[in-house]
Short mmCIF file of C-alpha atoms and ligand atoms in Angstrom, two decimals:
data_model
loop_
_atom_site.label_atom_id
_atom_site.label_comp_id
_atom_site.label_asym_id
_atom_site.label_seq_id
_atom_site.Cartn_x
_atom_site.Cartn_y
_atom_site.Cartn_z
CA UNK A 89 79.94 -133.26 139.64
CA UNK A 90 78.43 -136.53 139.95
CA UNK A 91 78.23 -138.94 137.70
CA UNK A 92 74.38 -138.22 136.99
CA UNK A 93 75.45 -134.51 136.41
CA UNK A 94 77.81 -136.02 134.03
CA UNK A 95 75.60 -138.19 132.06
CA UNK A 96 73.27 -135.29 131.22
CA UNK A 97 75.44 -133.16 130.19
CA UNK A 98 76.39 -136.01 127.38
CA UNK A 99 80.32 -136.16 128.66
CA UNK A 100 81.73 -139.98 129.72
CA UNK A 101 83.91 -140.41 133.15
CA UNK A 102 86.43 -141.02 130.77
CA UNK A 103 86.82 -137.99 128.74
CA UNK A 104 87.04 -136.21 131.98
CA UNK A 105 89.80 -138.64 133.39
CA UNK A 106 91.08 -136.91 130.26
CA UNK A 107 90.59 -133.28 130.89
CA UNK A 108 91.91 -133.33 135.09
CA UNK A 109 95.19 -134.57 132.87
CA UNK A 110 94.54 -132.24 130.24
CA UNK A 111 94.86 -128.90 132.69
CA UNK A 112 98.13 -130.33 134.41
CA UNK A 113 99.78 -131.52 130.78
CA UNK A 114 98.97 -127.84 129.59
CA UNK A 115 99.98 -126.49 133.08
CA UNK A 116 103.29 -128.18 132.65
CA UNK A 117 103.38 -127.29 128.68
CA UNK A 118 103.70 -123.62 129.96
CA UNK A 119 106.31 -124.09 132.23
CA UNK A 120 108.43 -125.71 129.75
CA UNK A 121 108.16 -123.14 126.89
CA UNK A 122 107.48 -120.10 128.56
CA UNK A 123 103.72 -119.67 127.56
CA UNK A 124 100.85 -116.98 129.24
CA UNK A 125 97.27 -118.14 128.12
CA UNK A 126 94.90 -115.23 127.21
CA UNK A 127 91.45 -115.69 126.77
CA UNK A 128 88.16 -113.77 126.73
CA UNK A 129 84.99 -113.96 128.37
CA UNK A 130 83.36 -115.69 126.12
CA UNK A 131 85.37 -118.58 126.53
CA UNK A 132 84.20 -122.31 127.74
CA UNK A 133 83.91 -122.48 131.29
CA UNK A 134 87.27 -125.34 131.32
CA UNK A 135 89.03 -122.59 129.27
CA UNK A 136 88.49 -119.14 131.23
CA UNK A 137 89.39 -121.65 134.57
CA UNK A 138 92.87 -122.22 133.15
CA UNK A 139 93.45 -118.84 131.90
CA UNK A 140 96.30 -116.75 133.34
CA UNK A 141 94.66 -113.56 132.45
CA UNK A 142 90.80 -113.37 131.17
CA UNK A 143 89.31 -110.41 129.90
CA UNK A 144 87.49 -107.89 127.35
CA UNK A 145 89.08 -107.05 124.20
CA UNK A 146 90.97 -104.01 125.50
CA UNK A 147 92.00 -105.82 129.05
CA UNK A 148 93.74 -108.57 126.52
CA UNK A 149 95.09 -106.08 124.05
CA UNK A 150 96.72 -104.57 127.90
CA UNK A 151 98.26 -107.54 128.77
CA UNK A 152 99.36 -108.59 125.39
CA UNK A 153 101.44 -105.54 125.18
CA UNK A 154 103.45 -106.31 128.55
CA UNK A 155 103.28 -109.87 128.19
CA UNK A 156 107.48 -110.98 129.48
CA UNK A 157 106.25 -114.13 128.22
CA UNK A 158 108.25 -115.92 124.83
CA UNK A 159 104.53 -117.61 123.79
CA UNK A 160 101.45 -116.17 123.70
CA UNK A 161 98.44 -118.15 123.30
CA UNK A 162 94.96 -116.27 122.64
CA UNK A 163 92.13 -118.33 123.12
CA UNK A 164 89.70 -116.05 121.52
CA UNK A 165 89.38 -115.93 117.52
CA UNK A 166 91.37 -114.68 115.00
CA UNK A 167 91.24 -110.67 115.15
CA UNK A 168 92.07 -110.63 119.14
CA UNK A 169 95.30 -113.30 117.96
CA UNK A 170 97.14 -110.61 114.97
CA UNK A 171 96.76 -107.52 117.25
CA UNK A 172 98.96 -109.62 120.50
CA UNK A 173 101.35 -110.24 116.99
CA UNK A 174 100.96 -106.38 115.79
CA UNK A 175 102.57 -105.60 119.48
CA UNK A 176 104.34 -108.17 120.19
CA UNK A 177 106.46 -108.82 116.77
CA UNK A 178 108.82 -110.79 117.46
CA UNK A 179 107.01 -113.57 120.05
CA UNK A 180 105.20 -116.67 118.67
CA UNK A 181 101.63 -115.62 118.93
CA UNK A 182 99.38 -119.33 118.59
CA UNK A 183 95.84 -119.53 118.38
CA UNK A 184 93.71 -123.14 119.02
CA UNK A 185 91.50 -123.11 115.78
CA UNK A 186 91.97 -121.07 112.92
CA UNK A 187 88.96 -121.49 111.85
CA UNK A 188 88.29 -119.43 115.10
CA UNK A 189 87.17 -115.64 112.94
CA UNK A 190 84.16 -112.85 113.30
CA UNK A 191 81.19 -112.15 111.43
CA UNK A 192 82.48 -109.03 112.46
CA UNK A 193 85.65 -108.10 111.38
CA UNK A 194 84.75 -110.27 108.15
CA UNK A 195 81.77 -107.92 107.31
CA UNK A 196 85.35 -105.35 106.47
CA UNK A 197 86.76 -106.58 103.55
CA UNK A 198 90.44 -104.73 102.94
CA UNK A 199 89.47 -103.98 99.46
CA UNK A 200 85.89 -102.42 100.15
CA UNK A 201 86.75 -101.05 103.22
CA UNK A 202 89.81 -98.84 101.36
CA UNK A 203 86.97 -97.62 98.43
CA UNK A 204 85.06 -96.28 101.50
CA UNK A 205 87.93 -94.60 103.42
CA UNK A 206 89.10 -93.09 100.06
CA UNK A 207 85.69 -91.46 99.75
CA UNK A 208 85.72 -89.89 103.11
CA UNK A 209 88.64 -87.36 102.59
CA UNK A 210 90.03 -86.11 105.91
CA UNK A 211 88.10 -87.70 108.01
CA UNK A 212 90.21 -89.54 111.27
CA UNK A 213 89.68 -93.44 110.94
CA UNK A 214 88.30 -95.15 114.38
CA UNK A 215 87.92 -98.64 113.78
CA UNK A 216 86.72 -101.58 117.03
CA UNK A 217 89.01 -103.50 117.26
CA UNK A 218 87.15 -106.48 116.16
CA UNK A 219 88.27 -106.41 112.59
CA UNK A 220 91.53 -108.07 110.46
CA UNK A 221 95.26 -106.01 110.90
CA UNK A 222 94.72 -104.51 107.06
CA UNK A 223 91.64 -103.05 108.29
CA UNK A 224 94.13 -101.36 111.70
CA UNK A 225 96.32 -100.94 109.30
CA UNK A 226 93.81 -98.34 107.26
CA UNK A 227 92.44 -96.66 110.40
CA UNK A 228 94.48 -94.00 112.32
CA UNK A 229 92.76 -95.22 115.58
CA UNK A 230 91.51 -98.46 117.05
CA UNK A 231 88.52 -98.78 119.65
CA UNK A 232 87.56 -101.31 121.64
CA UNK A 233 83.73 -101.52 123.67
CA UNK A 234 85.45 -100.01 126.67
CA UNK A 235 86.82 -97.25 125.61
CA UNK A 236 85.12 -96.13 122.21
CA UNK A 237 83.22 -93.27 123.55
CA UNK A 238 86.67 -91.68 125.23
CA UNK A 239 88.55 -92.44 121.82
CA UNK A 240 85.80 -90.51 120.03
CA UNK A 241 85.66 -87.89 122.74
CA UNK A 242 89.41 -87.20 122.44
CA UNK A 243 89.44 -85.80 118.77
CA UNK A 244 88.35 -82.65 118.44
CA UNK A 245 84.43 -81.24 118.33
CA UNK A 246 84.51 -80.33 114.72
CA UNK A 247 86.51 -83.42 112.85
CA UNK A 248 84.95 -85.90 110.88
CA UNK A 249 85.05 -89.92 111.58
CA UNK A 250 84.27 -92.47 110.03
CA UNK A 251 83.68 -95.67 112.54
CA UNK A 252 83.60 -98.79 111.67
CA UNK A 253 83.03 -101.92 111.22
CA UNK A 254 80.14 -101.98 113.63
CA UNK A 255 77.35 -100.45 113.51
CA UNK A 256 75.06 -100.75 116.58
CA UNK A 257 78.64 -99.35 118.57
CA UNK A 258 78.82 -96.80 115.65
CA UNK A 259 75.03 -94.99 116.76
CA UNK A 260 75.87 -95.93 120.47
CA UNK A 261 78.84 -94.26 120.41
CA UNK A 262 77.29 -90.94 117.95
CA UNK A 263 74.45 -90.53 120.69
CA UNK A 264 76.40 -90.82 123.76
CA UNK A 265 78.66 -87.90 122.02
CA UNK A 266 76.53 -85.84 120.05
CA UNK A 267 78.10 -86.06 117.05
CA UNK A 268 77.47 -87.29 113.23
CA UNK A 269 79.60 -90.37 112.76
CA UNK A 270 80.40 -92.35 109.10
CA UNK A 271 79.30 -96.20 109.63
CA UNK A 272 80.36 -98.60 108.10
CA UNK A 273 77.01 -101.02 107.98
CA UNK A 274 78.71 -104.44 109.43
CA UNK A 275 77.11 -105.99 112.74
CA UNK A 276 78.24 -109.48 115.31
CA UNK A 277 75.75 -112.32 114.58
CA UNK A 278 75.93 -112.81 117.53
CA UNK A 279 74.42 -109.70 119.82
CA UNK A 280 72.11 -108.47 116.97
CA UNK A 281 70.23 -112.06 116.86
CA UNK A 282 69.23 -111.46 120.83
CA UNK A 283 66.03 -110.49 120.14
CA UNK A 284 63.56 -107.57 122.17
CA UNK A 285 60.54 -110.02 121.83
CA UNK A 286 62.13 -112.67 124.10
CA UNK A 287 63.38 -110.22 126.26
CA UNK A 288 60.11 -108.04 127.02
CA UNK A 289 59.09 -111.62 127.93
CA UNK A 290 61.74 -111.64 130.31
CA UNK A 291 61.43 -108.17 131.57
CA UNK A 292 57.81 -109.60 132.01
CA UNK A 293 58.91 -112.75 134.17
CA UNK A 294 61.84 -110.60 136.66
CA UNK A 295 59.64 -107.48 136.83
CA UNK A 296 63.00 -106.26 139.36
CA UNK A 297 65.35 -107.46 136.98
CA UNK A 298 67.80 -104.35 135.34
CA UNK A 299 68.44 -105.40 132.21
CA UNK A 300 72.20 -104.77 130.67
CA UNK A 301 73.74 -104.69 127.22
CA UNK A 302 76.96 -105.29 125.10
CA UNK A 303 76.91 -102.05 123.23
CA UNK A 304 77.08 -104.54 119.97
CA UNK A 305 73.22 -105.45 120.65
CA UNK A 306 70.39 -103.49 117.87
CA UNK A 307 68.92 -100.27 118.29
CA UNK A 308 66.22 -101.52 120.13
CA UNK A 309 67.38 -103.63 122.52
CA UNK A 310 70.39 -101.13 124.12
CA UNK A 311 66.83 -98.38 123.78
CA UNK A 312 65.29 -100.90 126.52
CA UNK A 313 68.67 -101.39 128.95
CA UNK A 314 68.55 -100.68 132.63
CA UNK A 315 72.96 -100.36 131.61
CA UNK A 316 75.08 -100.52 128.44
CA UNK A 317 78.87 -101.87 128.34
CA UNK A 318 81.24 -103.84 127.50
CA UNK A 319 82.34 -107.28 129.26
CA UNK A 320 83.91 -106.22 131.98
CA UNK A 321 82.13 -103.22 132.08
CA UNK A 322 78.75 -105.61 132.53
CA UNK A 323 80.44 -107.96 135.16
CA UNK A 324 81.39 -104.78 137.14
CA UNK A 325 77.99 -103.25 136.42
CA UNK A 326 76.91 -106.80 138.76
CA UNK A 327 79.47 -106.79 141.81
CA UNK A 328 78.68 -103.05 141.62
CA UNK A 329 75.25 -102.35 141.53
CA UNK A 330 72.40 -102.88 144.47
CA UNK A 331 70.67 -105.05 142.35
CA UNK A 332 70.29 -109.28 142.65
CA UNK A 333 68.92 -110.39 139.61
CA UNK A 334 69.95 -108.90 136.24
CA UNK A 335 69.40 -110.48 132.68
CA UNK A 336 72.25 -109.84 131.07
CA UNK A 337 72.09 -108.80 127.01
CA UNK A 338 75.64 -110.51 125.04
CA UNK A 339 77.17 -113.71 124.50
CA UNK A 340 77.07 -116.21 127.60
CA UNK A 341 79.90 -116.61 128.53
CA UNK A 342 80.65 -113.80 130.56
CA UNK A 343 77.51 -115.44 132.81
CA UNK A 344 80.89 -117.88 134.24
CA UNK A 345 83.05 -114.78 135.58
CA UNK A 346 79.53 -113.15 136.92
CA UNK A 347 78.56 -116.16 138.95
CA UNK A 348 81.34 -116.59 140.47
CA UNK A 349 81.75 -112.87 140.79
CA UNK A 350 78.25 -113.19 143.00
CA UNK A 351 76.60 -116.50 143.14
CA UNK A 352 74.08 -115.15 145.71
CA UNK A 353 72.69 -113.08 142.51
CA UNK A 354 70.40 -114.02 139.95
CA UNK A 355 71.88 -114.07 136.59
CA UNK A 356 69.51 -114.55 133.70
CA UNK A 357 70.98 -114.47 129.70
CA UNK A 358 69.28 -112.84 127.42
CA UNK A 359 67.42 -115.34 124.70
CA UNK A 360 68.32 -115.24 120.89
CA UNK A 361 66.13 -114.75 118.24
CA UNK A 362 67.05 -118.51 116.15
CA UNK A 363 66.19 -121.72 118.34
CA UNK A 364 69.01 -123.04 120.25
CA UNK A 365 69.52 -125.82 122.57
CA UNK A 366 71.58 -123.84 125.61
CA UNK A 367 68.15 -120.77 124.83
CA UNK A 368 71.47 -117.92 125.40
CA UNK A 369 73.43 -116.57 122.58
CA UNK A 370 76.98 -118.30 122.11
CA UNK A 371 79.59 -117.29 119.63
CA UNK A 372 80.46 -120.43 117.56
CA UNK A 373 83.62 -118.52 116.54
CA UNK A 374 84.58 -118.25 120.10
CA UNK A 375 83.21 -121.76 121.13
CA UNK A 376 85.63 -123.16 118.47
CA UNK A 377 88.11 -123.93 120.67
CA UNK A 378 88.61 -126.60 123.58
CA UNK A 379 91.07 -128.04 126.20
CA UNK A 380 91.85 -130.32 123.38
CA UNK A 381 93.06 -127.99 121.22
CA UNK A 382 94.55 -125.58 123.36
CA UNK A 383 96.93 -128.60 124.60
CA UNK A 384 97.42 -129.05 120.87
CA UNK A 385 98.65 -126.06 119.92
CA UNK A 386 100.94 -126.38 123.29
CA UNK A 387 102.68 -128.66 121.90
CA UNK A 388 102.96 -128.10 118.43
CA UNK A 389 103.13 -124.09 119.21
CA UNK A 390 101.08 -124.42 116.11
CA UNK A 391 98.76 -123.20 114.74
CA UNK A 392 100.88 -119.87 114.07
CA UNK A 393 99.64 -116.29 113.86
CA UNK A 394 101.43 -114.37 111.03
CA UNK A 395 101.18 -110.41 110.00
CA UNK A 396 103.05 -109.14 107.55
CA UNK A 397 105.47 -106.49 108.35
CA UNK A 398 104.18 -103.45 106.37
CA UNK A 399 100.25 -104.20 107.58
CA UNK A 400 102.37 -104.66 111.02
CA UNK A 401 104.06 -101.16 111.58
CA UNK A 402 100.59 -99.59 110.10
CA UNK A 403 98.26 -101.39 112.46
CA UNK A 404 101.02 -100.96 115.64
CA UNK A 405 100.72 -97.39 114.94
CA UNK A 406 96.80 -97.78 115.08
CA UNK A 407 96.13 -99.79 118.42
CA UNK A 408 98.59 -98.24 119.80
CA UNK A 409 97.15 -94.38 119.87
CA UNK A 410 94.09 -96.49 121.60
CA UNK A 411 96.66 -98.20 124.31
CA UNK A 412 97.94 -94.58 124.78
CA UNK A 413 94.56 -92.87 125.69
CA UNK A 414 93.61 -95.72 128.11
CA UNK A 415 93.27 -96.57 131.65
CA UNK A 416 96.29 -99.21 132.50
CA UNK A 417 94.07 -101.97 133.50
P1 13P B 205 84.33 -106.65 124.97
O1 13P B 205 85.73 -107.78 124.31
O2 13P B 205 85.43 -105.26 123.98
O3 13P B 205 83.17 -106.87 125.50
O4 13P B 205 84.00 -107.58 122.82
C1 13P B 205 83.26 -107.95 122.92
C2 13P B 205 83.52 -109.17 121.69
O5 13P B 205 82.17 -108.87 121.16
C3 13P B 205 84.31 -109.60 121.39
O6 13P B 205 84.68 -110.28 120.22
FE1 SF4 B 206 82.81 -111.44 116.78
FE2 SF4 B 206 80.57 -111.21 117.75
FE3 SF4 B 206 81.97 -113.23 117.93
FE4 SF4 B 206 82.62 -111.28 119.53
S1 SF4 B 206 80.68 -112.26 120.50
S2 SF4 B 206 84.11 -113.23 118.07
S3 SF4 B 206 81.74 -109.80 117.47
S4 SF4 B 206 81.10 -112.41 115.64
#
């Protein structure tokens, strides 16, 4: 990066030099502590570049289930760290910033969810992985956006099902499977802000571009999409599809891997309703993580994720049912 670009982006050269040292320091600390860094595609680019594994929620859970590392640093949000801890009670699971939560997980408070479930006896509870350990413990099976359709379809056709907490993913799965699902009314604050009006404008501007969308987006966005899938599925689609222009309706972090995979294709991030500076959709929780915080976490092995054992054991059952029903990564 030339200095003029550096200045434009608001960095100073000292930060860059520190950034370079940080990368080396993090590599040394990982070795010293036998740590692995798992990162979601929505992480900042510099974090994705130092991760041992980058993936969607399913891939990350599968990787967490098989790691031999003593320490798992989860560069993602709190519920992802919890899932890693549920699978690895004897390992240290740390996240760079304890404030990295998730609006979707927060939309299902334990007491309200427990009361809701009680209203629907004889229902199987399928919960999207974007929920707390307590909600996982109240669920029968966990799913992610990669396998939600498959998990719902693994149940008998006449099964009564509660699907929580994402209502948009729930509606999409109900449509795909032709089932009536009892839906919890939760949303991801990032995906619901993706504006169908602004997408229409972009489609006019780029008539050859395919619109690809994450199923957490609103129904009116999904109705317009040429392809719907999890972050990994979206990445695979831009790699394999013949089109050379794509409007990408999900969190902008995924564009980094897409650009590396298909540098010759045009990738247009979908704009959010809100006026933000990058004219794209950014998850404020995912973006709390920084290289500096990762470094500090590895030095102090903090902040650490804990899940009470009674909750963990119940949550493990529902997470394991998902893993058993999923194709290995
Ligand atoms: P996936 O990782 O399943 O694509 O879900 C995206 C997301 O919102 C994670 O928080
Ligand atoms: Fe939660 Fe949405 Fe952020 Fe994912 S993108 S962590 S679902 S708020």
